[in-house]
Amino acid sequence: MKRPIAISDSANFYVSAERIFDPTLRGVPVIVLSNNDGCAVARSDEAKALGIKMGEPLHLIRDKVEAHGVRVFSSNYTLYGDISRRVVEVYEDFTPDIEIYSIDECFLCFSGVANPESHARNLRAAVLRRIGVPVRVGIAPTKTLAKCANEIAKKNPIFAGVLDMTDDALADWLLPKVPVGDIWGIGKQTDKKLAKLGIRTAAELRAMPIRQARAVGTVVLERTVLELQGEPCLAFEDVEPQRKGMAVTRSAGTPMTDFDTLFQALTAHATRAAEKLRRHGLVAGSLTAFFHTNRHRQDRPQYSGSRTTRLTPMSSDTFDLVEAARRCAKAAWPKARDDTFAFTKAGIMLDDLVRFEDRPRTLFDVPRSKSAELMTALDQVNDRFGKKTMVLASEGMKRPWQLRADHRSPRYTTRLSDLPVVR
């Protein structure tokens, strides 16, 4: 018996999250911008109808924005992350087995559900009622088919946001209408290779011989073909796999021309990375700090610096990570005078992550009895009074490197001062 797998995703998620607390945004074109207010990364259906494309730079569409009254927002990741968490809490009332795929998508196991389509419609109604975000649900016996059903449900109003493709007859009718390039995991290069073989639809790919699929696109394409045939090849991860690496990177709101400013940014990124490690109960074995200039500004001198260092012993201590970042940044800093280069991006990458209790010990490890208590206190203060309530002095106070976000909405759900007021 086929085990139904569903995938639920939020419609134009960033825009939908903005609309929860601002009813004036409903029915009007809305876009949400990328870091530093650069490009459109989320668009309402009304904005899409105006021809605004994903990734289009704001400065190229200003005339269209002004002519049609497009509402523009900076990315409000604090709000979006919290709304995503609340949506998942609703999903938990409908299934205990959830795999979070992205901020706006989750795989859900509907095993044992008598009527998956009815169950999905109830889930969809509950999310809209309790959170205010519209979601679409695709159901099928494999992840790839579920993603395919979800895409079809997005584009075809006749399904009213839910498509159950566990019925083979329905799959046989719909897959010939799906371009092969729309299938989950099929990239542009693979799409071109398949087109040369005359394979242009999901149905044609499903009929492709397995050996030929492996020859054309290695084991990845082979798995995709098998999944389209209804044979599960991608495991359902109801327990989140342990991370192997982690990165915190940001573009600078203002170019960084001196070491102190760059190190302020790296301190903030290392602090954030340490917080994430502790939240997941992990420690890191190595740290990489990097920074580079704007590669698209050929009229300015170009430079890219990067260094990696071992963390011995492995650590999630903020002070350890910041000190390691300082060593790396010092070693990678250019020898020219400070104002020669304008650095526009910097980041921290952590590797060799293991759980704290599984960390390797050495004969010469020095006990640090107060470190854990200090980090716990630091996290508790920032959790209670808000992020950045307590920071390391090396992060600075003015922070000219912070992301530009001139159009950011309030953080309605996570900051008391931003709570909406009903008069």
mmCIF file with all atom_site columns, C-alpha atoms in Angstrom, residues 103-294:
data_model
loop_
_atom_site.group_PDB
_atom_site.id
_atom_site.type_symbol
_atom_site.label_atom_id
_atom_site.label_alt_id
_atom_site.label_comp_id
_atom_site.label_asym_id
_atom_site.label_entity_id
_atom_site.label_seq_id
_atom_site.pdbx_PDB_ins_code
_atom_site.Cartn_x
_atom_site.Cartn_y
_atom_site.Cartn_z
_atom_site.occupancy
_atom_site.B_iso_or_equiv
_atom_site.pdbx_formal_charge
_atom_site.auth_seq_id
_atom_site.auth_comp_id
_atom_site.auth_asym_id
_atom_site.auth_atom_id
_atom_site.pdbx_PDB_model_num
ATOM 1   C CA . ILE A 1 103 ? 11.192 28.454 5.527   1.00 0.00 ? 103 ILE A CA 1
ATOM 2   C CA . ASP A 1 104 ? 7.937  28.062 3.584   1.00 0.00 ? 104 ASP A CA 1
ATOM 3   C CA . GLU A 1 105 ? 7.835  24.344 2.696   1.00 0.00 ? 105 GLU A CA 1
ATOM 4   C CA . CYS A 1 106 ? 7.371  21.179 4.749   1.00 0.00 ? 106 CYS A CA 1
ATOM 5   C CA . PHE A 1 107 ? 6.990  17.532 3.831   1.00 0.00 ? 107 PHE A CA 1
ATOM 6   C CA . LEU A 1 108 ? 4.216  15.848 5.840   1.00 0.00 ? 108 LEU A CA 1
ATOM 7   C CA . CYS A 1 109 ? 3.608  12.136 6.277   1.00 0.00 ? 109 CYS A CA 1
ATOM 8   C CA . PHE A 1 110 ? -0.090 11.287 5.843   1.00 0.00 ? 110 PHE A CA 1
ATOM 9   C CA . SER A 1 111 ? 0.358  7.579  6.533   1.00 0.00 ? 111 SER A CA 1
ATOM 10  C CA . GLY A 1 112 ? -2.780 6.108  8.105   1.00 0.00 ? 112 GLY A CA 1
ATOM 11  C CA . VAL A 1 113 ? -4.978 9.009  6.988   1.00 0.00 ? 113 VAL A CA 1
ATOM 12  C CA . ALA A 1 114 ? -8.229 7.641  5.540   1.00 0.00 ? 114 ALA A CA 1
ATOM 13  C CA . ASN A 1 115 ? -8.870 10.560 3.175   1.00 0.00 ? 115 ASN A CA 1
ATOM 14  C CA . PRO A 1 116 ? -5.616 12.498 2.457   1.00 0.00 ? 116 PRO A CA 1
ATOM 15  C CA . GLU A 1 117 ? -7.303 15.124 0.274   1.00 0.00 ? 117 GLU A CA 1
ATOM 16  C CA . SER A 1 118 ? -9.927 15.983 2.885   1.00 0.00 ? 118 SER A CA 1
ATOM 17  C CA . HIS A 1 119 ? -7.207 15.994 5.568   1.00 0.00 ? 119 HIS A CA 1
ATOM 18  C CA . ALA A 1 120 ? -5.143 18.427 3.480   1.00 0.00 ? 120 ALA A CA 1
ATOM 19  C CA . ARG A 1 121 ? -8.106 20.741 2.953   1.00 0.00 ? 121 ARG A CA 1
ATOM 20  C CA . ASN A 1 122 ? -8.744 20.833 6.696   1.00 0.00 ? 122 ASN A CA 1
ATOM 21  C CA . LEU A 1 123 ? -5.039 21.582 7.253   1.00 0.00 ? 123 LEU A CA 1
ATOM 22  C CA . ARG A 1 124 ? -5.140 24.369 4.689   1.00 0.00 ? 124 ARG A CA 1
ATOM 23  C CA . ALA A 1 125 ? -8.213 25.927 6.307   1.00 0.00 ? 125 ALA A CA 1
ATOM 24  C CA . ALA A 1 126 ? -6.627 25.695 9.779   1.00 0.00 ? 126 ALA A CA 1
ATOM 25  C CA . VAL A 1 127 ? -3.437 27.485 8.681   1.00 0.00 ? 127 VAL A CA 1
ATOM 26  C CA . LEU A 1 128 ? -5.446 30.266 7.034   1.00 0.00 ? 128 LEU A CA 1
ATOM 27  C CA . ARG A 1 129 ? -7.729 30.652 10.056  1.00 0.00 ? 129 ARG A CA 1
ATOM 28  C CA . ARG A 1 130 ? -5.078 30.487 12.796  1.00 0.00 ? 130 ARG A CA 1
ATOM 29  C CA . ILE A 1 131 ? -2.103 32.155 11.072  1.00 0.00 ? 131 ILE A CA 1
ATOM 30  C CA . GLY A 1 132 ? -3.521 33.996 8.072   1.00 0.00 ? 132 GLY A CA 1
ATOM 31  C CA . VAL A 1 133 ? -1.178 32.470 5.484   1.00 0.00 ? 133 VAL A CA 1
ATOM 32  C CA . PRO A 1 134 ? -2.592 30.656 2.412   1.00 0.00 ? 134 PRO A CA 1
ATOM 33  C CA . VAL A 1 135 ? -0.884 27.324 1.689   1.00 0.00 ? 135 VAL A CA 1
ATOM 34  C CA . ARG A 1 136 ? -1.042 24.796 -1.167  1.00 0.00 ? 136 ARG A CA 1
ATOM 35  C CA . VAL A 1 137 ? -0.722 21.038 -0.677  1.00 0.00 ? 137 VAL A CA 1
ATOM 36  C CA . GLY A 1 138 ? 0.464  18.344 -3.067  1.00 0.00 ? 138 GLY A CA 1
ATOM 37  C CA . ILE A 1 139 ? 0.029  14.659 -2.145  1.00 0.00 ? 139 ILE A CA 1
ATOM 38  C CA . ALA A 1 140 ? 1.655  11.632 -3.778  1.00 0.00 ? 140 ALA A CA 1
ATOM 39  C CA . PRO A 1 141 ? 3.477  8.378  -2.926  1.00 0.00 ? 141 PRO A CA 1
ATOM 40  C CA . THR A 1 142 ? 6.952  9.976  -3.369  1.00 0.00 ? 142 THR A CA 1
ATOM 41  C CA . LYS A 1 143 ? 8.556  13.334 -2.626  1.00 0.00 ? 143 LYS A CA 1
ATOM 42  C CA . THR A 1 144 ? 9.204  14.118 -6.296  1.00 0.00 ? 144 THR A CA 1
ATOM 43  C CA . LEU A 1 145 ? 5.589  13.401 -7.273  1.00 0.00 ? 145 LEU A CA 1
ATOM 44  C CA . ALA A 1 146 ? 4.364  15.393 -4.255  1.00 0.00 ? 146 ALA A CA 1
ATOM 45  C CA . LYS A 1 147 ? 6.435  18.402 -5.370  1.00 0.00 ? 147 LYS A CA 1
ATOM 46  C CA . CYS A 1 148 ? 5.025  17.964 -8.860  1.00 0.00 ? 148 CYS A CA 1
ATOM 47  C CA . ALA A 1 149 ? 1.462  17.858 -7.497  1.00 0.00 ? 149 ALA A CA 1
ATOM 48  C CA . ASN A 1 150 ? 2.164  20.950 -5.422  1.00 0.00 ? 150 ASN A CA 1
ATOM 49  C CA . GLU A 1 151 ? 3.384  22.880 -8.483  1.00 0.00 ? 151 GLU A CA 1
ATOM 50  C CA . ILE A 1 152 ? 0.287  21.854 -10.431 1.00 0.00 ? 152 ILE A CA 1
ATOM 51  C CA . ALA A 1 153 ? -1.965 22.944 -7.554  1.00 0.00 ? 153 ALA A CA 1
ATOM 52  C CA . LYS A 1 154 ? -0.229 26.343 -7.526  1.00 0.00 ? 154 LYS A CA 1
ATOM 53  C CA . LYS A 1 155 ? -0.834 27.007 -11.197 1.00 0.00 ? 155 LYS A CA 1
ATOM 54  C CA . ASN A 1 156 ? -4.339 25.564 -11.622 1.00 0.00 ? 156 ASN A CA 1
ATOM 55  C CA . PRO A 1 157 ? -7.199 27.138 -9.610  1.00 0.00 ? 157 PRO A CA 1
ATOM 56  C CA . ILE A 1 158 ? -9.442 24.159 -10.420 1.00 0.00 ? 158 ILE A CA 1
ATOM 57  C CA . PHE A 1 159 ? -7.708 22.177 -7.660  1.00 0.00 ? 159 PHE A CA 1
ATOM 58  C CA . ALA A 1 160 ? -8.450 24.864 -5.029  1.00 0.00 ? 160 ALA A CA 1
ATOM 59  C CA . GLY A 1 161 ? -4.985 24.576 -3.499  1.00 0.00 ? 161 GLY A CA 1
ATOM 60  C CA . VAL A 1 162 ? -4.933 20.785 -2.955  1.00 0.00 ? 162 VAL A CA 1
ATOM 61  C CA . LEU A 1 163 ? -3.999 18.026 -5.400  1.00 0.00 ? 163 LEU A CA 1
ATOM 62  C CA . ASP A 1 164 ? -3.911 14.339 -4.421  1.00 0.00 ? 164 ASP A CA 1
ATOM 63  C CA . MET A 1 165 ? -1.870 12.464 -7.012  1.00 0.00 ? 165 MET A CA 1
ATOM 64  C CA . THR A 1 166 ? -1.813 9.086  -5.260  1.00 0.00 ? 166 THR A CA 1
ATOM 65  C CA . ASP A 1 167 ? -4.337 7.986  -7.903  1.00 0.00 ? 167 ASP A CA 1
ATOM 66  C CA . ASP A 1 168 ? -2.316 6.516  -10.808 1.00 0.00 ? 168 ASP A CA 1
ATOM 67  C CA . ALA A 1 169 ? -4.991 7.465  -13.325 1.00 0.00 ? 169 ALA A CA 1
ATOM 68  C CA . LEU A 1 170 ? -4.803 11.114 -12.265 1.00 0.00 ? 170 LEU A CA 1
ATOM 69  C CA . ALA A 1 171 ? -1.007 11.049 -12.464 1.00 0.00 ? 171 ALA A CA 1
ATOM 70  C CA . ASP A 1 172 ? -1.217 9.526  -15.968 1.00 0.00 ? 172 ASP A CA 1
ATOM 71  C CA . TRP A 1 173 ? -3.465 12.410 -17.048 1.00 0.00 ? 173 TRP A CA 1
ATOM 72  C CA . LEU A 1 174 ? -1.440 15.237 -15.477 1.00 0.00 ? 174 LEU A CA 1
ATOM 73  C CA . LEU A 1 175 ? 2.235  14.286 -15.982 1.00 0.00 ? 175 LEU A CA 1
ATOM 74  C CA . PRO A 1 176 ? 2.139  14.680 -19.809 1.00 0.00 ? 176 PRO A CA 1
ATOM 75  C CA . LYS A 1 177 ? 1.213  18.338 -19.185 1.00 0.00 ? 177 LYS A CA 1
ATOM 76  C CA . VAL A 1 178 ? 4.223  19.057 -16.900 1.00 0.00 ? 178 VAL A CA 1
ATOM 77  C CA . PRO A 1 179 ? 7.412  20.357 -18.596 1.00 0.00 ? 179 PRO A CA 1
ATOM 78  C CA . VAL A 1 180 ? 10.434 18.304 -17.597 1.00 0.00 ? 180 VAL A CA 1
ATOM 79  C CA . GLY A 1 181 ? 12.218 21.468 -16.459 1.00 0.00 ? 181 GLY A CA 1
ATOM 80  C CA . ASP A 1 182 ? 9.558  21.978 -13.765 1.00 0.00 ? 182 ASP A CA 1
ATOM 81  C CA . ILE A 1 183 ? 10.385 18.687 -12.041 1.00 0.00 ? 183 ILE A CA 1
ATOM 82  C CA . TRP A 1 184 ? 12.140 18.904 -8.692  1.00 0.00 ? 184 TRP A CA 1
ATOM 83  C CA . GLY A 1 185 ? 15.869 18.275 -9.131  1.00 0.00 ? 185 GLY A CA 1
ATOM 84  C CA . ILE A 1 186 ? 16.027 18.825 -12.902 1.00 0.00 ? 186 ILE A CA 1
ATOM 85  C CA . GLY A 1 187 ? 18.478 21.640 -13.632 1.00 0.00 ? 187 GLY A CA 1
ATOM 86  C CA . LYS A 1 188 ? 18.971 23.600 -16.835 1.00 0.00 ? 188 LYS A CA 1
ATOM 87  C CA . GLN A 1 189 ? 21.825 21.445 -18.120 1.00 0.00 ? 189 GLN A CA 1
ATOM 88  C CA . THR A 1 190 ? 19.941 18.197 -17.498 1.00 0.00 ? 190 THR A CA 1
ATOM 89  C CA . ASP A 1 191 ? 16.856 19.723 -19.126 1.00 0.00 ? 191 ASP A CA 1
ATOM 90  C CA . LYS A 1 192 ? 18.915 20.466 -22.269 1.00 0.00 ? 192 LYS A CA 1
ATOM 91  C CA . LYS A 1 193 ? 20.307 16.913 -22.365 1.00 0.00 ? 193 LYS A CA 1
ATOM 92  C CA . LEU A 1 194 ? 16.841 15.432 -22.045 1.00 0.00 ? 194 LEU A CA 1
ATOM 93  C CA . ALA A 1 195 ? 15.450 17.732 -24.741 1.00 0.00 ? 195 ALA A CA 1
ATOM 94  C CA . LYS A 1 196 ? 18.049 16.397 -27.178 1.00 0.00 ? 196 LYS A CA 1
ATOM 95  C CA . LEU A 1 197 ? 16.675 12.915 -26.458 1.00 0.00 ? 197 LEU A CA 1
ATOM 96  C CA . GLY A 1 198 ? 13.129 14.085 -27.136 1.00 0.00 ? 198 GLY A CA 1
ATOM 97  C CA . ILE A 1 199 ? 12.141 13.992 -23.459 1.00 0.00 ? 199 ILE A CA 1
ATOM 98  C CA . ARG A 1 200 ? 10.171 17.145 -22.733 1.00 0.00 ? 200 ARG A CA 1
ATOM 99  C CA . THR A 1 201 ? 7.471  16.149 -20.211 1.00 0.00 ? 201 THR A CA 1
ATOM 100 C CA . ALA A 1 202 ? 7.323  14.473 -16.834 1.00 0.00 ? 202 ALA A CA 1
ATOM 101 C CA . ALA A 1 203 ? 5.491  11.535 -18.403 1.00 0.00 ? 203 ALA A CA 1
ATOM 102 C CA . GLU A 1 204 ? 8.257  11.031 -20.965 1.00 0.00 ? 204 GLU A CA 1
ATOM 103 C CA . LEU A 1 205 ? 10.895 11.181 -18.245 1.00 0.00 ? 205 LEU A CA 1
ATOM 104 C CA . ARG A 1 206 ? 8.948  8.646  -16.184 1.00 0.00 ? 206 ARG A CA 1
ATOM 105 C CA . ALA A 1 207 ? 9.102  6.240  -19.132 1.00 0.00 ? 207 ALA A CA 1
ATOM 106 C CA . MET A 1 208 ? 12.863 6.689  -19.587 1.00 0.00 ? 208 MET A CA 1
ATOM 107 C CA . PRO A 1 209 ? 14.877 3.458  -19.128 1.00 0.00 ? 209 PRO A CA 1
ATOM 108 C CA . ILE A 1 210 ? 16.686 3.426  -15.785 1.00 0.00 ? 210 ILE A CA 1
ATOM 109 C CA . ARG A 1 211 ? 20.094 2.628  -17.281 1.00 0.00 ? 211 ARG A CA 1
ATOM 110 C CA . GLN A 1 212 ? 19.770 5.472  -19.741 1.00 0.00 ? 212 GLN A CA 1
ATOM 111 C CA . ALA A 1 213 ? 18.769 7.839  -16.928 1.00 0.00 ? 213 ALA A CA 1
ATOM 112 C CA . ARG A 1 214 ? 21.915 6.962  -14.985 1.00 0.00 ? 214 ARG A CA 1
ATOM 113 C CA . ALA A 1 215 ? 24.068 7.463  -18.111 1.00 0.00 ? 215 ALA A CA 1
ATOM 114 C CA . VAL A 1 216 ? 22.548 10.893 -18.799 1.00 0.00 ? 216 VAL A CA 1
ATOM 115 C CA . GLY A 1 217 ? 22.316 12.300 -15.278 1.00 0.00 ? 217 GLY A CA 1
ATOM 116 C CA . THR A 1 218 ? 24.059 9.853  -12.912 1.00 0.00 ? 218 THR A CA 1
ATOM 117 C CA . VAL A 1 219 ? 22.269 8.349  -9.931  1.00 0.00 ? 219 VAL A CA 1
ATOM 118 C CA . VAL A 1 220 ? 20.445 11.631 -9.276  1.00 0.00 ? 220 VAL A CA 1
ATOM 119 C CA . LEU A 1 221 ? 18.410 11.402 -12.484 1.00 0.00 ? 221 LEU A CA 1
ATOM 120 C CA . GLU A 1 222 ? 17.905 7.676  -11.923 1.00 0.00 ? 222 GLU A CA 1
ATOM 121 C CA . ARG A 1 223 ? 16.302 8.395  -8.561  1.00 0.00 ? 223 ARG A CA 1
ATOM 122 C CA . THR A 1 224 ? 14.098 11.068 -10.103 1.00 0.00 ? 224 THR A CA 1
ATOM 123 C CA . VAL A 1 225 ? 12.816 8.605  -12.723 1.00 0.00 ? 225 VAL A CA 1
ATOM 124 C CA . LEU A 1 226 ? 12.102 5.983  -10.061 1.00 0.00 ? 226 LEU A CA 1
ATOM 125 C CA . GLU A 1 227 ? 10.301 8.548  -7.893  1.00 0.00 ? 227 GLU A CA 1
ATOM 126 C CA . LEU A 1 228 ? 8.138  9.566  -10.867 1.00 0.00 ? 228 LEU A CA 1
ATOM 127 C CA . GLN A 1 229 ? 7.293  5.877  -11.257 1.00 0.00 ? 229 GLN A CA 1
ATOM 128 C CA . GLY A 1 230 ? 6.059  5.852  -7.662  1.00 0.00 ? 230 GLY A CA 1
ATOM 129 C CA . GLU A 1 231 ? 9.061  4.166  -6.035  1.00 0.00 ? 231 GLU A CA 1
ATOM 130 C CA . PRO A 1 232 ? 10.305 6.178  -3.007  1.00 0.00 ? 232 PRO A CA 1
ATOM 131 C CA . CYS A 1 233 ? 14.053 6.852  -3.221  1.00 0.00 ? 233 CYS A CA 1
ATOM 132 C CA . LEU A 1 234 ? 14.309 9.993  -1.095  1.00 0.00 ? 234 LEU A CA 1
ATOM 133 C CA . ALA A 1 235 ? 13.937 9.161  2.579   1.00 0.00 ? 235 ALA A CA 1
ATOM 134 C CA . PHE A 1 236 ? 11.432 11.011 4.726   1.00 0.00 ? 236 PHE A CA 1
ATOM 135 C CA . GLU A 1 237 ? 13.552 12.757 7.378   1.00 0.00 ? 237 GLU A CA 1
ATOM 136 C CA . ASP A 1 238 ? 11.151 13.088 10.294  1.00 0.00 ? 238 ASP A CA 1
ATOM 137 C CA . VAL A 1 239 ? 14.217 13.638 12.509  1.00 0.00 ? 239 VAL A CA 1
ATOM 138 C CA . GLU A 1 240 ? 16.327 16.594 11.355  1.00 0.00 ? 240 GLU A CA 1
ATOM 139 C CA . PRO A 1 241 ? 19.763 15.351 10.250  1.00 0.00 ? 241 PRO A CA 1
ATOM 140 C CA . GLN A 1 242 ? 22.729 16.727 12.149  1.00 0.00 ? 242 GLN A CA 1
ATOM 141 C CA . ARG A 1 243 ? 24.389 19.663 10.476  1.00 0.00 ? 243 ARG A CA 1
ATOM 142 C CA . LYS A 1 244 ? 27.889 19.213 9.110   1.00 0.00 ? 244 LYS A CA 1
ATOM 143 C CA . GLY A 1 245 ? 28.552 22.880 8.498   1.00 0.00 ? 245 GLY A CA 1
ATOM 144 C CA . MET A 1 246 ? 27.121 26.324 9.116   1.00 0.00 ? 246 MET A CA 1
ATOM 145 C CA . ALA A 1 247 ? 27.579 29.795 7.648   1.00 0.00 ? 247 ALA A CA 1
ATOM 146 C CA . VAL A 1 248 ? 26.622 33.331 8.647   1.00 0.00 ? 248 VAL A CA 1
ATOM 147 C CA . THR A 1 249 ? 27.270 35.851 5.877   1.00 0.00 ? 249 THR A CA 1
ATOM 148 C CA . ARG A 1 250 ? 25.928 39.322 5.134   1.00 0.00 ? 250 ARG A CA 1
ATOM 149 C CA . SER A 1 251 ? 26.372 42.058 2.590   1.00 0.00 ? 251 SER A CA 1
ATOM 150 C CA . ALA A 1 252 ? 27.376 45.367 4.142   1.00 0.00 ? 252 ALA A CA 1
ATOM 151 C CA . GLY A 1 253 ? 25.002 48.322 4.071   1.00 0.00 ? 253 GLY A CA 1
ATOM 152 C CA . THR A 1 254 ? 28.045 50.609 3.693   1.00 0.00 ? 254 THR A CA 1
ATOM 153 C CA . PRO A 1 255 ? 31.374 49.467 2.197   1.00 0.00 ? 255 PRO A CA 1
ATOM 154 C CA . MET A 1 256 ? 33.969 48.591 4.836   1.00 0.00 ? 256 MET A CA 1
ATOM 155 C CA . THR A 1 257 ? 37.349 50.222 4.208   1.00 0.00 ? 257 THR A CA 1
ATOM 156 C CA . ASP A 1 258 ? 39.216 49.726 7.497   1.00 0.00 ? 258 ASP A CA 1
ATOM 157 C CA . PHE A 1 259 ? 40.013 46.681 9.609   1.00 0.00 ? 259 PHE A CA 1
ATOM 158 C CA . ASP A 1 260 ? 38.105 47.814 12.716  1.00 0.00 ? 260 ASP A CA 1
ATOM 159 C CA . THR A 1 261 ? 34.835 48.148 10.775  1.00 0.00 ? 261 THR A CA 1
ATOM 160 C CA . LEU A 1 262 ? 35.351 44.789 9.083   1.00 0.00 ? 262 LEU A CA 1
ATOM 161 C CA . PHE A 1 263 ? 36.092 43.137 12.418  1.00 0.00 ? 263 PHE A CA 1
ATOM 162 C CA . GLN A 1 264 ? 32.901 44.597 13.896  1.00 0.00 ? 264 GLN A CA 1
ATOM 163 C CA . ALA A 1 265 ? 30.943 42.793 11.168  1.00 0.00 ? 265 ALA A CA 1
ATOM 164 C CA . LEU A 1 266 ? 32.882 39.554 11.658  1.00 0.00 ? 266 LEU A CA 1
ATOM 165 C CA . THR A 1 267 ? 32.287 39.771 15.411  1.00 0.00 ? 267 THR A CA 1
ATOM 166 C CA . ALA A 1 268 ? 28.535 40.023 14.819  1.00 0.00 ? 268 ALA A CA 1
ATOM 167 C CA . HIS A 1 269 ? 28.596 37.069 12.410  1.00 0.00 ? 269 HIS A CA 1
ATOM 168 C CA . ALA A 1 270 ? 30.728 34.922 14.752  1.00 0.00 ? 270 ALA A CA 1
ATOM 169 C CA . THR A 1 271 ? 28.407 35.800 17.649  1.00 0.00 ? 271 THR A CA 1
ATOM 170 C CA . ARG A 1 272 ? 25.390 34.713 15.629  1.00 0.00 ? 272 ARG A CA 1
ATOM 171 C CA . ALA A 1 273 ? 27.137 31.496 14.574  1.00 0.00 ? 273 ALA A CA 1
ATOM 172 C CA . ALA A 1 274 ? 27.955 30.686 18.206  1.00 0.00 ? 274 ALA A CA 1
ATOM 173 C CA . GLU A 1 275 ? 24.319 31.237 19.214  1.00 0.00 ? 275 GLU A CA 1
ATOM 174 C CA . LYS A 1 276 ? 23.169 28.834 16.489  1.00 0.00 ? 276 LYS A CA 1
ATOM 175 C CA . LEU A 1 277 ? 25.691 26.209 17.604  1.00 0.00 ? 277 LEU A CA 1
ATOM 176 C CA . ARG A 1 278 ? 24.482 26.368 21.199  1.00 0.00 ? 278 ARG A CA 1
ATOM 177 C CA . ARG A 1 279 ? 20.826 26.221 20.154  1.00 0.00 ? 279 ARG A CA 1
ATOM 178 C CA . HIS A 1 280 ? 21.513 22.952 18.322  1.00 0.00 ? 280 HIS A CA 1
ATOM 179 C CA . GLY A 1 281 ? 23.785 21.545 21.037  1.00 0.00 ? 281 GLY A CA 1
ATOM 180 C CA . LEU A 1 282 ? 26.811 21.521 18.715  1.00 0.00 ? 282 LEU A CA 1
ATOM 181 C CA . VAL A 1 283 ? 30.464 22.535 18.780  1.00 0.00 ? 283 VAL A CA 1
ATOM 182 C CA . ALA A 1 284 ? 32.690 23.397 15.802  1.00 0.00 ? 284 ALA A CA 1
ATOM 183 C CA . GLY A 1 285 ? 36.151 22.114 14.930  1.00 0.00 ? 285 GLY A CA 1
ATOM 184 C CA . SER A 1 286 ? 37.174 24.772 12.408  1.00 0.00 ? 286 SER A CA 1
ATOM 185 C CA . LEU A 1 287 ? 36.300 28.355 11.484  1.00 0.00 ? 287 LEU A CA 1
ATOM 186 C CA . THR A 1 288 ? 36.754 30.265 8.242   1.00 0.00 ? 288 THR A CA 1
ATOM 187 C CA . ALA A 1 289 ? 36.516 34.053 8.010   1.00 0.00 ? 289 ALA A CA 1
ATOM 188 C CA . PHE A 1 290 ? 36.235 35.699 4.600   1.00 0.00 ? 290 PHE A CA 1
ATOM 189 C CA . PHE A 1 291 ? 35.567 39.092 3.064   1.00 0.00 ? 291 PHE A CA 1
ATOM 190 C CA . HIS A 1 292 ? 35.589 40.496 -0.460  1.00 0.00 ? 292 HIS A CA 1
ATOM 191 C CA . THR A 1 293 ? 34.925 43.588 -2.539  1.00 0.00 ? 293 THR A CA 1
ATOM 192 C CA . ASN A 1 294 ? 32.082 44.071 -5.016  1.00 0.00 ? 294 ASN A CA 1
#
